[in-house]
PDB file of C-alpha atoms in Angstrom:
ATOM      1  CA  UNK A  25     -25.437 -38.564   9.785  1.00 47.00           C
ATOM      2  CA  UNK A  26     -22.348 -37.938   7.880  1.00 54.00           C
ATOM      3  CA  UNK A  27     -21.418 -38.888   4.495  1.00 64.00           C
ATOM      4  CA  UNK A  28     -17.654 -40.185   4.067  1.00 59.00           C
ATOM      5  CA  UNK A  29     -16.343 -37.457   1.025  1.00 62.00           C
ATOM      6  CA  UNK A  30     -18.101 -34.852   2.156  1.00 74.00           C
ATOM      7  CA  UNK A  31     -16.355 -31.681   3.604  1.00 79.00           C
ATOM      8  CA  UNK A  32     -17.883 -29.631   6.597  1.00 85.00           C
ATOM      9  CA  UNK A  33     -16.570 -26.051   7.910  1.00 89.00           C
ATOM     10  CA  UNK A  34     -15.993 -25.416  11.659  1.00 90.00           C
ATOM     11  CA  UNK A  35     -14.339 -23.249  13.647  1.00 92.00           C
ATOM     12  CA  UNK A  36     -11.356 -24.789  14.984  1.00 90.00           C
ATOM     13  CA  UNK A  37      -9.545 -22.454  18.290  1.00 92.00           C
ATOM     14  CA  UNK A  38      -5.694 -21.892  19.206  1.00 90.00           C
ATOM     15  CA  UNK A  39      -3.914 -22.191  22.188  1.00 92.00           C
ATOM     16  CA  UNK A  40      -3.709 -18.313  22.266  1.00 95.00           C
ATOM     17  CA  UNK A  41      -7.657 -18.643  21.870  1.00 93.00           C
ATOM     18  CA  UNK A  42      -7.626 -17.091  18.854  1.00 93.00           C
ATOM     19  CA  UNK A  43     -10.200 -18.832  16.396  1.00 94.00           C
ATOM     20  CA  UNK A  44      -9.987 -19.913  12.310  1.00 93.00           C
ATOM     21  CA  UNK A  45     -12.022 -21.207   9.993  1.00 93.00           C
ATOM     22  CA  UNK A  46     -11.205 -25.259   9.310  1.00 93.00           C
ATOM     23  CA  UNK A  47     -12.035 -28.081   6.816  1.00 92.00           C
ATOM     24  CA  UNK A  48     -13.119 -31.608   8.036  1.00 86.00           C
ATOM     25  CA  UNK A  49     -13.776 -34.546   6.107  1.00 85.00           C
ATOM     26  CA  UNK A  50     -13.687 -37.953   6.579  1.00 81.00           C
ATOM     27  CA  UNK A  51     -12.920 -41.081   4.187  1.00 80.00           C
ATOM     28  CA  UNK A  52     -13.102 -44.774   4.277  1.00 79.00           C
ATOM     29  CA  UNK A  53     -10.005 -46.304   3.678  1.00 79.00           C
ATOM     30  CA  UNK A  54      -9.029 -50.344   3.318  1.00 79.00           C
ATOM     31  CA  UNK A  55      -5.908 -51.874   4.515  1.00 79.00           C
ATOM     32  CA  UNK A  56      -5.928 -55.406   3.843  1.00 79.00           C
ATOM     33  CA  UNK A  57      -9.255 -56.581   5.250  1.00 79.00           C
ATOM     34  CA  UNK A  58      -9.411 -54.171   7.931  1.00 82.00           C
ATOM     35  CA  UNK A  59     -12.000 -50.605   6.702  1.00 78.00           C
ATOM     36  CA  UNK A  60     -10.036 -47.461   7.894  1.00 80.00           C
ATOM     37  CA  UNK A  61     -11.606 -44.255   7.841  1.00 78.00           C
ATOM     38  CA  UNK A  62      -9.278 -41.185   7.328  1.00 81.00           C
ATOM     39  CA  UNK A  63      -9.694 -37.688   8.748  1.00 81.00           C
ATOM     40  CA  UNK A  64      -8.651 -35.025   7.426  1.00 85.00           C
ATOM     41  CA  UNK A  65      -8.541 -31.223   8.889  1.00 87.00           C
ATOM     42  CA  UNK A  66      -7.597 -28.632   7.153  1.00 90.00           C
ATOM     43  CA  UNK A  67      -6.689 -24.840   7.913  1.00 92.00           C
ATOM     44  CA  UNK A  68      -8.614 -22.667   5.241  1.00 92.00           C
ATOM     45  CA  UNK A  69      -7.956 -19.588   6.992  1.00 92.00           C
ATOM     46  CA  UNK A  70      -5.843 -18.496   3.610  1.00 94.00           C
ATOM     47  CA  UNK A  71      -8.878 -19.940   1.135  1.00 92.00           C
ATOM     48  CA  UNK A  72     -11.397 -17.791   3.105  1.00 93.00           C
ATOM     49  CA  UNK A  73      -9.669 -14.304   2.609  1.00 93.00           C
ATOM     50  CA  UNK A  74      -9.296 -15.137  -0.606  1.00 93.00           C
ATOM     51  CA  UNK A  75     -12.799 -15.895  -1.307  1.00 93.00           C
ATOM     52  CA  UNK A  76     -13.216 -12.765   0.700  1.00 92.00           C
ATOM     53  CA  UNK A  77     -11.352 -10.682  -1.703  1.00 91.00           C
ATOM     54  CA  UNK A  78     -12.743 -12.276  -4.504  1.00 92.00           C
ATOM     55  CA  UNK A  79     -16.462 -11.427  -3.511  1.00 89.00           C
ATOM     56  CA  UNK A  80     -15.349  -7.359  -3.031  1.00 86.00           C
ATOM     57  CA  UNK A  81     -13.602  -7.115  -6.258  1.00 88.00           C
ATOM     58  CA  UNK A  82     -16.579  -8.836  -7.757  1.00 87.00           C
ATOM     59  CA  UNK A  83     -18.775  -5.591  -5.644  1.00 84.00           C
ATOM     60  CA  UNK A  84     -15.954  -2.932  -7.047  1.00 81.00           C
ATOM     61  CA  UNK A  85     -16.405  -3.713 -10.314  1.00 86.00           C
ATOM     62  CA  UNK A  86     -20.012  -4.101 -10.421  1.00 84.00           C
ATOM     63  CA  UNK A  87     -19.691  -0.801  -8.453  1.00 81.00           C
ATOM     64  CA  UNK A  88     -17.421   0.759 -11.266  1.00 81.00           C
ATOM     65  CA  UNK A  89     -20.058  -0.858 -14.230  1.00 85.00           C
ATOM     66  CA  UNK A  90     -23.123   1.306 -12.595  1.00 82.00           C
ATOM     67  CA  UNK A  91     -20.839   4.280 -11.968  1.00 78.00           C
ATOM     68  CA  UNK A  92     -19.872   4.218 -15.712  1.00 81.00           C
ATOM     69  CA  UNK A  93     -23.171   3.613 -17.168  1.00 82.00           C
ATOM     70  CA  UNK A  94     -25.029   6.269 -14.258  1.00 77.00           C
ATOM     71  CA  UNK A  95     -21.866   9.065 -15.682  1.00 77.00           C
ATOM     72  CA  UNK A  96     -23.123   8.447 -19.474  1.00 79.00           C
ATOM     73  CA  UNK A  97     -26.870   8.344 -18.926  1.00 84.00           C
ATOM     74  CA  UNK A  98     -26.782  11.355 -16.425  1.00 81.00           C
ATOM     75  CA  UNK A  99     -28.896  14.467 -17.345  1.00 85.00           C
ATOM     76  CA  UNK A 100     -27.111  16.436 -15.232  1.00 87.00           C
ATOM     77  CA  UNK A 101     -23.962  16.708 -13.412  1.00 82.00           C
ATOM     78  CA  UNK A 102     -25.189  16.827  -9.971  1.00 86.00           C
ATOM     79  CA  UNK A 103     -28.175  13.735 -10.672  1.00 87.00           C
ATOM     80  CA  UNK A 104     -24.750  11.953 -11.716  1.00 86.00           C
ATOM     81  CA  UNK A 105     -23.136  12.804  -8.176  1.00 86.00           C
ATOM     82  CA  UNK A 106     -25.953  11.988  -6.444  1.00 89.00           C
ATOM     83  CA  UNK A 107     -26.008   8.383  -7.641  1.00 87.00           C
ATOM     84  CA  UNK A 108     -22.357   8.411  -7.265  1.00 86.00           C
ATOM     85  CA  UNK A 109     -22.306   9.530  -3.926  1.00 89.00           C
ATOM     86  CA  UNK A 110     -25.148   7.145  -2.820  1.00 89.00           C
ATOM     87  CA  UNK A 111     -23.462   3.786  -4.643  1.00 88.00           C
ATOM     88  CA  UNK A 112     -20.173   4.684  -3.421  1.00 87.00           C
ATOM     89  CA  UNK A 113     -21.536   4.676   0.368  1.00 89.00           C
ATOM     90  CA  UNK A 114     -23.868   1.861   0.044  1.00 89.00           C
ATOM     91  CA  UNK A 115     -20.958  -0.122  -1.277  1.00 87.00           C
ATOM     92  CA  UNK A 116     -18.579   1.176   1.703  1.00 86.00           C
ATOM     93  CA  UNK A 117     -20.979   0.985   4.359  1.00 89.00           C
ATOM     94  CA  UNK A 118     -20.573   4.613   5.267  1.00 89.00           C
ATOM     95  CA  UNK A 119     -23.085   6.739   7.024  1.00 93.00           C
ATOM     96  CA  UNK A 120     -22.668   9.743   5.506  1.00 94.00           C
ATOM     97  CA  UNK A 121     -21.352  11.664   2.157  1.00 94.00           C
ATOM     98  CA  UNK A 122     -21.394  14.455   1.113  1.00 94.00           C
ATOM     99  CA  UNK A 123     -20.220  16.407  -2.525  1.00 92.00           C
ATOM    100  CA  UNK A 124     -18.424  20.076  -2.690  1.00 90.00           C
ATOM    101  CA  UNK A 125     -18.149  21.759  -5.555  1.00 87.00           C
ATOM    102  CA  UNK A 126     -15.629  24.425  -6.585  1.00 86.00           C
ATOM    103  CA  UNK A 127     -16.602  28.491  -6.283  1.00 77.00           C
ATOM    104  CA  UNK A 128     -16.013  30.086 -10.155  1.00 71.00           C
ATOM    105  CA  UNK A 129     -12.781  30.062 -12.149  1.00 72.00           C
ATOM    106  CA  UNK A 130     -10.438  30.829  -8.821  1.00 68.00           C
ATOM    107  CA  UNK A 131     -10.927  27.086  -7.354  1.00 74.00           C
ATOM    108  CA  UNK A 132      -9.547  27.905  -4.103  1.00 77.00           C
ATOM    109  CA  UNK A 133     -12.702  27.552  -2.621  1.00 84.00           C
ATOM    110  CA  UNK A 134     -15.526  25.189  -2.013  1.00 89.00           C
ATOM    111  CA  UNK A 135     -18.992  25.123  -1.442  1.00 89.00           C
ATOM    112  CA  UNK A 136     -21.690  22.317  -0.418  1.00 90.00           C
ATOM    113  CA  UNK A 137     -23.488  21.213  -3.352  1.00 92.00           C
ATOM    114  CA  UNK A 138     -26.526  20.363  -1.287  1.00 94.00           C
ATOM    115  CA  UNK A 139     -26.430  16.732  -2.433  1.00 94.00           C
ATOM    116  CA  UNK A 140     -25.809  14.269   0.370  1.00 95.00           C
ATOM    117  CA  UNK A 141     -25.915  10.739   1.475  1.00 95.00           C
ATOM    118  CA  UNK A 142     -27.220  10.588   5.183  1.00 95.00           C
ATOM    119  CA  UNK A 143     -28.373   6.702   6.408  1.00 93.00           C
ATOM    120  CA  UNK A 144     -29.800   8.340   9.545  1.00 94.00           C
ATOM    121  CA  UNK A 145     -31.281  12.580   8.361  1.00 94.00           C
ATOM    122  CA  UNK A 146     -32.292  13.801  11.545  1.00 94.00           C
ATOM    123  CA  UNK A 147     -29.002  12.109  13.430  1.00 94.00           C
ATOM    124  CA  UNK A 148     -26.805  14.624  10.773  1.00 93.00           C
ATOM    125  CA  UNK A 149     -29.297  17.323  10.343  1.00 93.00           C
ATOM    126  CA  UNK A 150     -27.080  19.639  12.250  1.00 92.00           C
ATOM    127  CA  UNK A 151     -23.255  19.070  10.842  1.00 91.00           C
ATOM    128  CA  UNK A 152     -25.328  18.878   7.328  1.00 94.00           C
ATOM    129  CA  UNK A 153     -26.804  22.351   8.296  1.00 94.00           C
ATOM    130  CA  UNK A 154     -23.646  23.734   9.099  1.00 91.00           C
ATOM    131  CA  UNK A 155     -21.842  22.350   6.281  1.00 90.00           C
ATOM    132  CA  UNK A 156     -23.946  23.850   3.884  1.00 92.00           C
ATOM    133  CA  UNK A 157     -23.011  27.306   5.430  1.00 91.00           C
ATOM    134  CA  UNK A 158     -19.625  26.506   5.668  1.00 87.00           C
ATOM    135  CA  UNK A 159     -17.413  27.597   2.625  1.00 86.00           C
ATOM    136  CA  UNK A 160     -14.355  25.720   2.645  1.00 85.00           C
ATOM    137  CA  UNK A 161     -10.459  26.700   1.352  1.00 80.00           C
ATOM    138  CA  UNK A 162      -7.899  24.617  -0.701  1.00 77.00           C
ATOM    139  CA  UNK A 163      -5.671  25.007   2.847  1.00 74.00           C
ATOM    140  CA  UNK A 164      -7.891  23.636   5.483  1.00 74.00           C
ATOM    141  CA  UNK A 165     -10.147  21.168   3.830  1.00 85.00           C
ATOM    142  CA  UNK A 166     -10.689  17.728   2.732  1.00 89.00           C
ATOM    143  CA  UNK A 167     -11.631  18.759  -1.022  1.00 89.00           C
ATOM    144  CA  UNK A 168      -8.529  21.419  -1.536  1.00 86.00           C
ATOM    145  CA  UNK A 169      -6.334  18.740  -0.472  1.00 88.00           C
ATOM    146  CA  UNK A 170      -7.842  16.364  -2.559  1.00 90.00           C
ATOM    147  CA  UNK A 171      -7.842  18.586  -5.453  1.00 87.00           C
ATOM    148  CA  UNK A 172      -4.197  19.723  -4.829  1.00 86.00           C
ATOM    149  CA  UNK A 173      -3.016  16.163  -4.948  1.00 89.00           C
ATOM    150  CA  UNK A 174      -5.671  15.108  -7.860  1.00 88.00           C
ATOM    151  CA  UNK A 175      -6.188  11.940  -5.975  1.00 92.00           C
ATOM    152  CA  UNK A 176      -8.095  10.295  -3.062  1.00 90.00           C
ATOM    153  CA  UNK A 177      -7.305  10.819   0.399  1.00 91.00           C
ATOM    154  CA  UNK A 178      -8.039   8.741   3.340  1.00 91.00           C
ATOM    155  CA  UNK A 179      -8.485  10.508   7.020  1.00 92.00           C
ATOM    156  CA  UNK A 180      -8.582   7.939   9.711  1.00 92.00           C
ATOM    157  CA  UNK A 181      -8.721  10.029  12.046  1.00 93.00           C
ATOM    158  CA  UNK A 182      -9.864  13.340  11.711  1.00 90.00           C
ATOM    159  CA  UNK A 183     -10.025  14.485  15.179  1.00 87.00           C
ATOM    160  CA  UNK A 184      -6.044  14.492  15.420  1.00 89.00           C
ATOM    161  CA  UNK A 185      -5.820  16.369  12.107  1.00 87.00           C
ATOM    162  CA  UNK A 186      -5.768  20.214  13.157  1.00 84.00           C
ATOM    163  CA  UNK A 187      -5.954  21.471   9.615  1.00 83.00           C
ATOM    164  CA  UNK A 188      -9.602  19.435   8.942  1.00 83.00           C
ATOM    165  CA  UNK A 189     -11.798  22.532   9.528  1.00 81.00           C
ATOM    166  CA  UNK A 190     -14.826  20.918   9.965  1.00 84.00           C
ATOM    167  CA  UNK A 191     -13.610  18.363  12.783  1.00 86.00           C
ATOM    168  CA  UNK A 192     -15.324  19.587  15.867  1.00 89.00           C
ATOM    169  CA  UNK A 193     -18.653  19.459  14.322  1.00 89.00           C
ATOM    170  CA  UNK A 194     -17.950  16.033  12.971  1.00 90.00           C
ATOM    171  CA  UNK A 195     -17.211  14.582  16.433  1.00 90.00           C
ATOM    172  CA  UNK A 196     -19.815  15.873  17.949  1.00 91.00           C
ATOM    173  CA  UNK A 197     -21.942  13.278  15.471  1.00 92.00           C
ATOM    174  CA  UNK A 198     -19.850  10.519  15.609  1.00 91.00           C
ATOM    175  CA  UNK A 199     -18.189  11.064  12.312  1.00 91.00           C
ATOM    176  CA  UNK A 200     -14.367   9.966  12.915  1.00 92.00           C
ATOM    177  CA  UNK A 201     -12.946   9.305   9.286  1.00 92.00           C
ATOM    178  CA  UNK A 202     -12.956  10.880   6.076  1.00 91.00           C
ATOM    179  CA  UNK A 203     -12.589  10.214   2.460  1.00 90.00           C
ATOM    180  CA  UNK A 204     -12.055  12.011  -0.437  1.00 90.00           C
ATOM    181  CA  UNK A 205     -12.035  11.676  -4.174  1.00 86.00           C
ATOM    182  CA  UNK A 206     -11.563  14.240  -6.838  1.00 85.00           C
ATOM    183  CA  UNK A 207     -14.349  14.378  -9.569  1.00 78.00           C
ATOM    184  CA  UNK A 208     -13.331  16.020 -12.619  1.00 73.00           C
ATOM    185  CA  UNK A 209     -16.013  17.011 -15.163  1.00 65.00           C
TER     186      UNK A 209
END
């Protein structure tokens, strides 16, 4: 049973087979004595990526709200990171993250902080294990490029980047992108 006014989402298909979302409503309609009803079908391909977009920013900035408060009720520096590291891959559906930290006054070099975000432990255990050994410079790594640049950096592919020292071990786990963002405390 279907009430006239009322709106109902399908998918609708194109003649390439491609599908889209799609409005349908109905309405009665009078034209002299005769009752018409109207249909009406919509495209609200454009209304649903917005409402898309709307719900993430909505997640980024609750994301930014519990990074903010975590930062000024930290006790520490690294309990800080930690929750950082674990919203910021909860909220990006990532697998795995990981923090470095810089070696002394030089910063040319970096180090594994030990403090990790692994969905799946035993699936990582050995790239985390060899990361942790694994001191890495400001030439061939993720962090000194990030820290160079002071700014985030996106690897889509890591197994075409020759520089990415780490990028054998990576593959071998399934681990084909990278991010980085600087931290500055």
């Amino acid at each position: 049973f279907w009430e006239t006014g009322k709106e109902l989402e399908f998918t609708g298909k194109r003649k390439d087979g491609s599908e889209f979302p799609i409005d349908f409503s109905l309405s009665p309609a009078k034209n002299n004595s005769d009752v018409l009803v109207i249909f009406m079908v919509r495209d609200i391909t454009e209304q649903k990526q917005m409402e898309k977009l709307l719900i993430q920013e909505s997640k980024t900035i609750r994301l930014f709200e519990a990074l903010t408060a975590a930062a000024n009720e930290a006790s520490s520096v690294e309990s800080a990171i930690r929750f950082f590291l674990d919203q910021i891959c909860v909220h990006s559906g990532w697998p795995v993250g990981h923090a470095y930290m810089v070696v002394g006054s030089k910063k040319d070099e970096f180090v594994s902080s030990h403090i990790w975000h692994l969905d799946n432990p035993a699936k990582y255990n050995f790239f985390k294990l060899g990361t942790e050994e694994t001191r890495l410079s400001s030439e061939n790594s993720l962090p000194g490029r990030v820290q160079a640049e002071r700014k985030p950096i996106w690897i889509t592919d890591i197994g075409s980047e020759f520089w990415f020292q780490r990028r054998k071990s990576a593959g071998e786990v399934g681990i084909k992108a990278a991010f980085g963002f600087p931290v500055f405390v």
